[in-house]
Structure formats: C-alpha cells, structure tokens
Coordinates of C-alpha atoms and ligand atoms in Angstrom, one line a residue:
X1 CA -0.3 -106.9 57.4
X2 CA 3.4 -107.2 56.8
X3 CA 5.4 -104.5 58.5
X4 CA 7.2 -102.2 56.2
X5 CA 9.7 -99.4 56.9
X6 CA 8.0 -97.2 54.2
X7 CA 5.3 -94.6 54.4
X8 CA 3.0 -96.0 51.7
X9 CA 0.4 -93.3 51.9
X10 CA 1.6 -91.2 49.0
X11 CA 2.5 -93.4 46.1
X12 CA -0.4 -94.4 43.9
X13 CA 0.8 -97.6 42.3
X14 CA 0.3 -98.1 38.5
X15 CA -1.6 -101.2 37.2
X16 CA -1.6 -102.5 40.8
X17 CA -4.3 -103.4 43.3
X18 CA -3.3 -100.7 45.7
X19 CA -5.4 -101.8 48.7
X20 CA -4.1 -105.4 48.8
X21 CA -0.5 -104.2 48.0
X22 CA -0.4 -102.3 51.3
X23 CA -1.3 -105.4 53.2
X24 CA 1.5 -107.4 51.5
X25 CA 4.0 -105.0 50.1
X26 CA 6.5 -106.1 47.5
X27 CA 9.3 -103.6 47.6
X28 CA 12.7 -104.0 45.9
X29 CA 15.7 -102.2 47.3
X30 CA 18.5 -103.7 45.2
X31 CA 19.2 -105.9 42.2
X32 CA 22.1 -107.7 40.7
X33 CA 22.3 -110.2 37.8
X34 CA 19.1 -112.3 37.9
X35 CA 18.1 -111.4 41.4
X36 CA 16.3 -108.7 43.3
X37 CA 16.7 -108.0 47.0
X38 CA 13.5 -107.0 48.8
X39 CA 13.1 -104.6 51.7
X40 CA 12.9 -107.5 54.1
X41 CA 16.0 -109.1 52.8
X42 CA 14.6 -111.8 50.5
X43 CA 16.1 -112.8 47.1
X44 CA 13.7 -112.9 44.2
X45 CA 14.6 -114.4 40.8
X46 CA 13.6 -112.1 38.0
X47 CA 11.5 -114.3 35.7
X48 CA 10.1 -111.4 33.6
X49 CA 13.1 -109.1 33.0
X50 CA 11.3 -106.9 35.5
X51 CA 8.8 -105.7 32.9
X52 CA 10.3 -107.2 29.7
X53 CA 13.1 -104.7 30.0
X54 CA 16.2 -106.0 31.7
X55 CA 17.5 -108.2 29.0
X56 CA 21.2 -108.1 30.1
X57 CA 20.4 -108.7 33.7
X58 CA 20.6 -106.1 36.5
X59 CA 23.4 -103.9 37.6
X60 CA 25.5 -104.1 34.4
X61 CA 28.7 -102.1 34.9
X62 CA 29.2 -101.0 31.3
X63 CA 25.7 -99.4 31.3
X64 CA 26.1 -97.9 34.7
X65 CA 29.6 -96.5 33.9
X66 CA 28.3 -95.0 30.6
X67 CA 25.5 -93.2 32.5
X68 CA 27.8 -91.9 35.1
X69 CA 30.3 -90.6 32.5
X70 CA 27.5 -89.0 30.5
X71 CA 26.2 -87.2 33.6
X72 CA 29.6 -85.6 34.2
X73 CA 29.9 -84.6 30.5
X74 CA 26.5 -83.4 29.2
X75 CA 23.7 -84.0 31.7
X76 CA 20.9 -82.6 29.5
X77 CA 20.4 -80.4 26.5
X78 CA 17.4 -79.0 24.8
X79 CA 15.8 -81.4 22.3
X80 CA 14.3 -78.7 20.1
X81 CA 16.3 -76.6 17.7
X82 CA 19.5 -78.3 18.9
X83 CA 20.5 -81.9 19.7
X84 CA 23.3 -83.8 21.3
X85 CA 26.1 -86.2 20.2
X86 CA 24.7 -89.2 22.1
X87 CA 21.3 -89.0 20.4
X88 CA 23.0 -89.0 16.9
X89 CA 25.1 -92.0 17.9
X90 CA 22.3 -94.0 19.4
X91 CA 20.0 -93.3 16.4
X92 CA 22.8 -94.5 14.1
X93 CA 23.2 -97.7 16.0
X94 CA 19.4 -98.3 16.2
X95 CA 18.9 -97.6 12.5
X96 CA 21.8 -100.0 11.6
X97 CA 20.0 -102.8 13.6
X98 CA 16.6 -102.2 12.0
X99 CA 15.6 -104.0 8.9
X100 CA 15.0 -102.6 5.4
X101 CA 14.7 -98.9 5.0
X102 CA 13.8 -98.2 8.6
X103 CA 16.4 -95.6 9.1
X104 CA 15.0 -92.5 10.8
X105 CA 14.6 -92.6 14.6
X106 CA 12.2 -90.3 16.4
X107 CA 13.0 -90.5 20.1
X108 CA 10.5 -90.4 23.0
X109 CA 10.6 -91.8 26.5
X110 CA 8.3 -94.8 26.6
X111 CA 6.3 -97.3 24.7
X112 CA 3.1 -95.3 25.1
X113 CA 4.7 -92.2 23.6
X114 CA 6.1 -94.3 20.8
X115 CA 2.5 -95.6 20.0
X116 CA 1.1 -92.1 19.9
X117 CA 4.1 -90.7 18.0
X118 CA 3.7 -93.4 15.3
X119 CA 0.0 -92.6 14.9
X120 CA 0.8 -88.9 14.5
X121 CA 3.5 -89.6 12.0
X122 CA 0.9 -91.7 10.0
X123 CA -1.6 -88.8 9.9
X124 CA 1.1 -86.2 9.1
X125 CA 2.6 -88.4 6.3
X126 CA -0.7 -89.0 4.6
X127 CA -1.6 -85.3 4.8
X128 CA 1.8 -84.3 3.4
X129 CA 1.1 -86.4 0.4
X130 CA -2.3 -84.9 -0.1
X131 CA -4.2 -87.8 1.5
X132 CA -5.4 -86.2 4.7
X133 CA -8.6 -88.2 4.4
X134 CA -6.7 -91.2 5.6
X135 CA -7.5 -91.0 9.3
X136 CA -8.8 -94.4 10.3
X137 CA -6.6 -96.6 12.4
X138 CA -6.9 -100.4 12.7
X139 CA -5.6 -102.3 15.7
X140 CA -6.4 -105.7 17.0
X141 CA -8.4 -107.1 19.8
X142 CA -6.3 -107.5 22.9
X143 CA -3.5 -105.5 21.5
X144 CA -1.5 -103.3 23.9
X145 CA 0.0 -100.0 22.8
X146 CA 0.4 -98.3 26.1
X147 CA -1.8 -95.9 28.0
X148 CA -1.9 -92.7 25.9
X149 CA -5.2 -91.9 24.2
X150 CA -4.0 -93.0 20.8
X151 CA -2.4 -96.2 21.9
X152 CA -5.3 -97.0 24.1
X153 CA -7.8 -96.4 21.3
X154 CA -6.0 -98.6 18.9
X155 CA -5.3 -101.1 21.7
X156 CA -7.8 -103.8 22.5
X157 CA -7.4 -104.9 26.1
X158 CA -10.9 -104.5 27.5
X159 CA -10.0 -103.6 31.1
X160 CA -7.7 -100.8 29.8
X161 CA -10.5 -99.4 27.7
X162 CA -13.5 -99.9 29.8
X163 CA -13.8 -96.5 31.5
X164 CA -12.2 -94.3 28.9
X165 CA -14.5 -94.8 25.9
X166 CA -15.7 -91.2 25.7
X167 CA -12.1 -90.1 25.0
X168 CA -11.2 -92.7 22.3
X169 CA -10.0 -91.6 18.9
X170 CA -13.1 -91.5 16.8
X171 CA -12.1 -93.5 13.8
X172 CA -10.6 -96.8 15.0
X173 CA -11.5 -100.4 14.2
X174 CA -10.1 -103.7 15.4
X175 CA -9.2 -106.9 13.8
X176 CA -10.0 -110.1 15.5
X177 CA -7.6 -111.8 18.0
X178 CA -5.0 -114.3 16.9
X179 CA -5.7 -117.2 19.1
X180 CA -7.2 -120.6 18.4
X181 CA -7.6 -122.4 21.7
X182 CA -8.9 -125.5 20.1
X183 CA -6.1 -126.3 17.6
X184 CA -3.3 -124.2 18.9
X185 CA -3.5 -124.3 22.7
X186 CA 0.0 -125.7 23.0
X187 CA 2.8 -124.2 20.9
X188 CA 6.4 -124.8 21.6
X189 CA 8.9 -122.8 19.5
X190 CA 7.0 -122.9 16.2
X191 CA 4.5 -120.7 14.5
X192 CA 0.8 -121.8 14.9
X193 CA -0.8 -123.1 11.7
X194 CA -4.4 -122.1 11.1
X195 CA -6.9 -123.9 8.9
X196 CA -8.7 -120.6 8.4
X197 CA -7.5 -117.4 6.9
X198 CA -7.9 -115.0 9.8
X199 CA -7.2 -111.9 7.7
X200 CA -10.1 -112.4 5.4
X201 CA -12.1 -110.5 8.0
X202 CA -9.8 -107.4 7.4
X203 CA -10.1 -107.7 3.7
X204 CA -13.8 -108.5 3.4
X205 CA -15.4 -106.6 6.3
X206 CA -13.2 -104.0 7.9
X207 CA -11.5 -102.4 4.9
X208 CA -14.8 -102.2 2.8
X209 CA -16.6 -100.8 5.8
X210 CA -14.3 -97.8 6.1
X211 CA -13.1 -97.8 2.5
X212 CA -9.4 -98.6 2.2
X213 CA -8.6 -95.1 0.9
X214 CA -9.5 -93.7 4.3
X215 CA -7.2 -95.9 6.3
X216 CA -4.0 -94.4 7.7
X217 CA -2.3 -97.3 9.4
X218 CA -2.6 -100.7 10.9
X219 CA -0.8 -101.1 14.2
X220 CA 0.0 -104.5 15.7
X221 CA 2.3 -106.2 18.1
X222 CA 4.0 -108.9 16.1
X223 CA 3.5 -111.2 19.1
X224 CA 0.8 -110.0 21.5
X225 CA 2.9 -109.6 24.7
X226 CA 0.8 -108.0 27.4
X227 CA -2.3 -110.1 26.6
X228 CA -0.2 -113.2 27.4
X229 CA 2.3 -114.0 24.7
X230 CA -0.1 -114.9 21.8
X231 CA 1.7 -115.9 18.6
X232 CA 0.6 -114.8 15.1
X233 CA -0.5 -117.6 12.7
X234 CA 2.1 -118.7 10.2
X235 CA 2.2 -116.2 7.3
X236 CA -0.1 -113.7 9.1
X237 CA 2.3 -110.8 9.2
X238 CA 3.5 -111.3 5.6
X239 CA -0.1 -111.3 4.4
X240 CA -0.9 -108.2 6.5
X241 CA 2.0 -106.5 4.9
X242 CA 0.7 -107.4 1.4
X243 CA -2.8 -106.1 2.2
X244 CA -1.4 -102.8 3.6
X245 CA 0.7 -102.4 0.5
X246 CA -2.2 -103.1 -1.9
X247 CA -4.2 -100.3 -0.3
X248 CA -1.5 -97.7 0.6
X249 CA -1.9 -98.3 4.3
X250 CA 1.0 -97.9 6.6
X251 CA 2.0 -100.9 8.8
X252 CA 3.3 -100.2 12.3
X253 CA 4.9 -102.9 14.4
X254 CA 4.8 -102.2 18.1
X255 CA 8.0 -103.9 19.1
X256 CA 8.2 -102.5 22.6
X257 CA 8.4 -106.0 23.9
X258 CA 9.7 -108.0 21.0
X259 CA 12.4 -105.5 20.0
X260 CA 16.1 -105.9 20.8
X261 CA 16.5 -109.6 21.1
X262 CA 13.4 -111.2 22.7
X263 CA 12.9 -113.4 19.6
X264 CA 16.5 -114.4 19.3
X265 CA 17.2 -111.7 16.7
X266 CA 17.2 -107.9 16.5
X267 CA 13.4 -107.5 16.0
X268 CA 10.3 -109.6 15.5
X269 CA 10.3 -108.0 12.0
X270 CA 13.5 -110.0 11.3
X271 CA 12.1 -113.1 12.8
X272 CA 9.0 -113.0 10.6
X273 CA 10.8 -111.5 7.6
X274 CA 8.4 -108.6 7.3
X275 CA 9.5 -104.9 7.2
X276 CA 6.9 -102.5 8.6
X277 CA 6.8 -98.8 7.7
X278 CA 7.3 -97.9 11.4
X279 CA 8.7 -99.8 14.3
X280 CA 8.1 -98.7 17.9
X281 CA 10.6 -99.6 20.6
X282 CA 11.3 -98.9 24.3
X283 CA 12.2 -101.1 27.2
X284 CA 15.2 -103.2 26.3
X285 CA 16.9 -100.4 24.3
X286 CA 18.4 -99.2 27.6
X287 CA 18.1 -102.6 29.5
X288 CA 15.3 -100.8 31.3
X289 CA 17.8 -98.7 33.2
X290 CA 16.7 -95.3 32.0
X291 CA 13.4 -94.5 30.1
X292 CA 13.9 -94.3 26.4
X293 CA 11.5 -95.1 23.5
X294 CA 11.2 -94.3 19.9
X295 CA 9.8 -94.9 16.5
X296 CA 12.0 -96.0 13.6
X297 CA 10.4 -94.7 10.4
X298 CA 11.1 -95.7 6.9
X299 CA 13.2 -93.4 4.6
X300 CA 10.1 -93.1 2.5
X301 CA 8.1 -91.6 5.3
X302 CA 10.8 -89.1 6.3
X303 CA 11.6 -88.2 2.7
X304 CA 7.9 -87.5 1.9
X305 CA 7.7 -85.2 4.9
X306 CA 10.8 -83.3 3.9
X307 CA 9.7 -83.1 0.2
X308 CA 6.3 -81.8 1.2
X309 CA 8.1 -78.9 2.9
X310 CA 10.6 -78.4 0.1
X311 CA 9.3 -74.9 -0.8
X312 CA 8.7 -73.9 2.9
X313 CA 11.0 -71.3 4.4
X314 CA 14.1 -72.5 6.2
X315 CA 12.6 -71.9 9.7
X316 CA 9.5 -74.1 9.0
X317 CA 9.2 -77.2 11.2
X318 CA 8.2 -80.2 9.2
X319 CA 6.6 -82.3 12.0
X320 CA 5.1 -80.6 15.0
X321 CA 5.8 -83.2 17.6
X322 CA 8.4 -84.1 20.2
X323 CA 9.1 -84.3 23.9
X324 CA 11.3 -82.3 26.3
X325 CA 13.3 -85.5 26.8
X326 CA 13.4 -86.7 23.2
X327 CA 16.9 -88.1 22.7
X328 CA 18.0 -87.3 26.3
X329 CA 21.8 -87.6 26.3
X330 CA 21.9 -89.8 29.4
X331 CA 19.2 -92.2 28.1
X332 CA 21.0 -92.3 24.7
X333 CA 24.4 -93.0 26.4
X334 CA 22.6 -95.8 28.3
X335 CA 21.3 -97.1 24.9
X336 CA 24.7 -97.0 23.2
X337 CA 26.3 -99.0 26.1
X338 CA 23.4 -101.4 26.2
X339 CA 23.4 -102.2 22.5
X340 CA 27.2 -102.6 22.6
X341 CA 26.8 -105.0 25.6
X342 CA 24.1 -107.1 23.8
X343 CA 26.5 -107.4 20.8
X344 CA 29.6 -108.2 22.8
X345 CA 27.9 -110.9 24.8
X346 CA 25.9 -112.3 21.8
X347 CA 22.9 -111.9 24.0
X348 CA 20.2 -112.1 21.2
X349 CA 21.6 -115.4 20.0
X350 CA 21.6 -116.6 23.6
X351 CA 18.0 -115.5 24.0
X352 CA 17.1 -117.7 21.0
X353 CA 18.9 -120.7 22.5
X354 CA 17.5 -120.2 26.0
X355 CA 14.1 -119.8 24.5
X356 CA 14.2 -123.4 23.5
X357 CA 15.2 -124.4 27.0
X358 CA 12.3 -122.3 28.4
X359 CA 9.8 -123.7 26.0
X360 CA 10.8 -127.3 26.7
X361 CA 10.8 -126.7 30.5
X362 CA 7.3 -125.0 30.4
X363 CA 5.8 -127.7 28.2
X364 CA 7.5 -130.5 30.2
X365 CA 6.8 -129.1 33.6
X366 CA 3.3 -127.5 33.3
X367 CA 1.3 -129.4 30.7
X368 CA -1.3 -131.5 32.3
X369 CA -1.4 -129.7 35.7
X370 CA -4.8 -128.8 37.1
X371 CA -6.5 -125.9 35.3
X372 CA -3.8 -125.5 32.7
X373 CA -5.5 -125.1 29.3
X374 CA -2.6 -123.9 27.1
X375 CA 1.1 -123.1 26.9
X376 CA 2.7 -120.9 24.3
X377 CA 6.4 -120.3 23.9
X378 CA 8.5 -118.7 21.2
X379 CA 11.7 -116.7 21.5
X380 CA 12.7 -116.2 25.1
X381 CA 9.2 -115.9 26.5
X382 CA 6.3 -118.3 27.3
X383 CA 2.9 -118.2 28.8
X384 CA 0.8 -120.8 30.6
X385 CA -2.9 -120.2 30.4
X386 CA -5.3 -121.4 33.1
X387 CA -9.0 -121.8 33.1
X388 CA -10.6 -118.8 34.8
X389 CA -12.4 -119.0 38.2
X390 CA -16.0 -118.4 37.5
X391 CA -17.0 -114.9 38.5
X392 CA -13.5 -113.9 39.3
X393 CA -11.6 -113.2 36.1
X394 CA -7.8 -112.9 36.5
X395 CA -7.9 -114.1 40.1
X396 CA -6.3 -117.4 39.6
X397 CA -3.3 -116.0 37.7
X398 CA -2.9 -113.1 40.3
X399 CA -2.9 -115.5 43.2
X400 CA -0.3 -117.7 41.5
X401 CA 1.8 -114.6 40.9
X402 CA 1.6 -113.7 44.6
X403 CA 2.5 -117.2 45.8
X404 CA 5.4 -117.4 43.3
X405 CA 6.7 -114.1 44.6
X406 CA 6.6 -115.5 48.2
X407 CA 8.6 -118.5 47.0
X408 CA 11.2 -116.1 45.5
X409 CA 10.3 -116.0 41.8
X410 CA 8.9 -113.0 39.9
X411 CA 6.4 -114.1 37.2
X412 CA 3.9 -111.9 35.4
X413 CA 0.1 -112.3 35.6
X414 CA -1.6 -111.3 32.3
X415 CA -5.3 -112.0 32.4
X416 CA -5.6 -115.8 32.9
X417 CA -2.0 -116.3 31.9
X418 CA 1.3 -116.4 33.8
X419 CA 4.2 -115.2 31.7
X420 CA 7.9 -116.0 31.9
X421 CA 10.3 -113.8 29.9
X422 CA 13.6 -113.8 31.8
X423 CA 16.7 -111.8 31.0
X424 CA 18.8 -113.2 28.2
X425 CA 21.6 -114.1 30.6
X426 CA 19.3 -116.7 32.3
X427 CA 20.8 -120.1 33.0
X428 CA 19.1 -123.5 32.6
X429 CA 19.0 -124.1 36.3
X430 CA 17.2 -120.7 36.8
X431 CA 14.6 -121.6 34.2
X432 CA 14.1 -124.9 35.9
X433 CA 13.6 -123.1 39.2
X434 CA 11.0 -120.7 37.7
X435 CA 9.0 -123.5 36.1
X436 CA 9.3 -125.8 39.2
X437 CA 8.0 -122.9 41.4
X438 CA 5.1 -122.2 39.0
X439 CA 4.2 -125.9 38.9
X440 CA 4.4 -126.2 42.7
X441 CA 2.1 -123.2 43.2
X442 CA -0.4 -124.3 40.5
X443 CA -0.6 -127.7 42.2
X444 CA -1.0 -126.1 45.7
X445 CA -3.8 -123.8 44.5
X446 CA -5.7 -126.5 42.5
Ligands
PLP1 C1 3.7 -103.5 22.9 C2 3.7 -102.4 23.9 N1 3.5 -101.2 23.5 C3 3.5 -100.2 24.4 C4 3.7 -100.4 25.7 C5 3.7 -99.2 26.7 O1 5.0 -98.9 27.1 P1 5.2 -98.0 28.3 O2 4.7 -98.7 29.5 O3 6.7 -97.8 28.3 O4 4.5 -96.7 28.0 C6 4.0 -101.6 26.2 C7 4.3 -101.9 27.6 O5 4.4 -103.0 28.1 C8 3.9 -102.7 25.3 O6 4.1 -104.0 25.7

C-alpha cells in the first residue's frame, strides 16, 4: 500500500473501485496548464481534460479572477422569483453561440440535471399543447445521460443500469448502437460510412411499436462519449432530425461532452449541421472550474409554454422545475470568463487543428499493437479499443489506465477503450507523449 497523508475512511469515491484505490491512491493537490501535481509530488499530464471539462487548461487566471471578483460582489442570490445579472449575461452568450432558434437557457448544475431537465421540458411542452399522451422517450444503447433516474433510464450503458431497473422510467425504448466493428474499426477524422441504414430500425420497429403519436422525445449524444468515442454514421443525425420532424417528436442532443469546442466548433450540432429542439450542456461551459449545466431550448418550446399560460393569472408559474443553484452568479461569472477566453484564444479552432494531430498520432502509434482492435478519432478526442480479457470485462483498459498514470499521463478507461481528449491548449509534443505512453503500456501488458 502506498502511504498517504490523508484519512481515506470517509470519502466514498464515485465511479471508482474504492477498495483498490486505497491501496494505490491517486490524489491531486495542484494543477497548472496541462499538468497536475499529485500528493506525492509527481507531475501528471492531463490527457482527458480531467473529465472532458478543462478545455482551456488548468489554473486560467481570467476565470479565477472573474470568480474572485464575483464572490466579492454577489456571492449568491435566490434563483426563484428573482435572478442575477451574471445569469442573464451568461445565457445571452450561450444562446448567441447556439445554432438555429436555440435561444432559451434553463440553468442547472450538471449534465445529469440537464438530462432530467430536458426530459421534463419535453413532457411539459407536449402537455401544454394538448398532447400529454406523448410520454415515451427514446434513447440509444450505450448512451450516457448522467445518473439521475431520467437520464439513466434513457441512457444505455449496461453497468450503469444493471441494479436500478425497478426505478426506471416506465416508457423508454432504445435504438441500436452506432458502431460497426467490421467496416469501421479505424476512423481518423472522417464520418463513418455505413452500407446499411441503421435508422430503419427506429422507423420500422420502434416507432410503430409505441405509435409515433405517443413519443415525446429522442435523446442522443451526437458522438457517444462515455461509451468510448463512437461516431455516428454519415448522415445519421440529419436523418434522425427528419424522422423526428415527420412525427412531431422532439430531438434532444446531449452535448455535455461535445459542447463548447470539442469538435472544433461551438457544438456538435454545428459540426453535423443539425439543429435539435433542445441542447444539453455542462462541463466545458466553465472550463470545469465550477459546476454549471443547462438546457438550451428552442424559441418554439419556450413560446408554446408561455402561450399555454396566456390566460393564467400573473403569479402562475409556467414550468414547475428548477434548482436552488440554477444560474448561480459565481458559476455564471465563471462561464462568462470561460467563453470569452475560448474566443480570445481561438481555442475551438485550435481544438479542430490539434484533433488532426491527435488522430494521426493515435493511428500512427497504436494501430497494429497487441490487442488493439479499433481506433476512432474526430474532433479533439480519440479512443483506442482493445480486445477484452475473457471473463474480466474492462480489466485490460483499467490496468492500462493505471500504468499510464504511474508513467505520468492521465487517460480515461471506458469499457474496453482508452480515451484521449486533452485540453484544447495541448501541444503536439504532449500529444506524442500521451500516445507514446499508451503504446509503451499496451506493449508491456500484451
Ligand atoms: C453526454 C453526457 N451527459 C450527461 C453527463 C452527466 O454529467 P454530470 O456528471 O455532470 O452529471 C455526462 C458526463 O460525463 C455526459 O458525458
């Protein structure tokens, strides 16, 4: 057991094997730029923007200063029946960045809350229009929408669902997954092409089964992030949009990972040229520094909800939902500073450029290594997929993650995949170091 100066008896670590962690703790005590410092004084290169959050790198002064200033000006204000100046400014900036008529921001604190908020908006919207029977949600196998009961029900990662089945939302179905390991195992910076029309299943089986008139919304991650960076087939999201439109179904993009630059543009919606009815965000909106999430809704949704209440008395609330910390002034001040910083440093453009460097490095450095069965890269993220160890699903990737950490590089295990999604400030030499470390460990553990 590694000695540690911490009493580790009281923190129950999330999504972490707690027992083995205590034998080999990984504890960060500082961070700057691309690097963490651990409690035992090691430097660790951040290959995953911490948890897909820290796009501008760590310890960015403009964000820190904005937070400090806000703390001294307005530390907190009730979110209900009143608001604050920072929340209005942040929502204006976010709406200006969002495509199409996505103009109305409902703030929350995390991606999980964004998922559940968007599902509730869908139900409320349909009901406001006299279509309360629309209460079926469609997700996708291996989708991740956080850990609330709504997002978990619509999500499709088996391990996350396994023990909670009794509490799932009752009317949810799932489309099939978007990966073809035979024809599209290796994808570098392009959209995978499929021979088959993968959405026929939605049209011919799922929609008729529930009847399209009962379906409230389809929620997908444009790129399946947590599952291991799986890319949608070419034309998939456009066709999904058309199918939803044909049947009056709302389309929700969960852009908690893809939002704010990961694809080299504002949102994956821009990358794929498809405007959803709602867009969920979190993580990079504040560079991960302070929790903030939200749902950007279309004008149409907002206007319908207001219109439905046109004859209601002035004190009537139109949407019974919100959080104590919705639009928290300090989080919104962090968001304003973060979004300004992204723009000033052209970081989204840089993410697109460095994405090509990452894709080339991963394909050049990892393809052909033992157990490697696929590599997918697009935007500034990539995953290498390894064949599972029989009887020990996830072990190979987890062991590789551990070994990389000990060699000073933070990568992310996701099922049988290892993911790299560095901050947008990453340099070519740092990408090379990440890939070389992964390659060395994959070889050692072969
Ligand atoms: C697409 C997606 N949705 C929702 C979430 C949940 O976000 P949070 O952990 O902030 O609740 C995540 C987290 O990784 C995510 O990737």
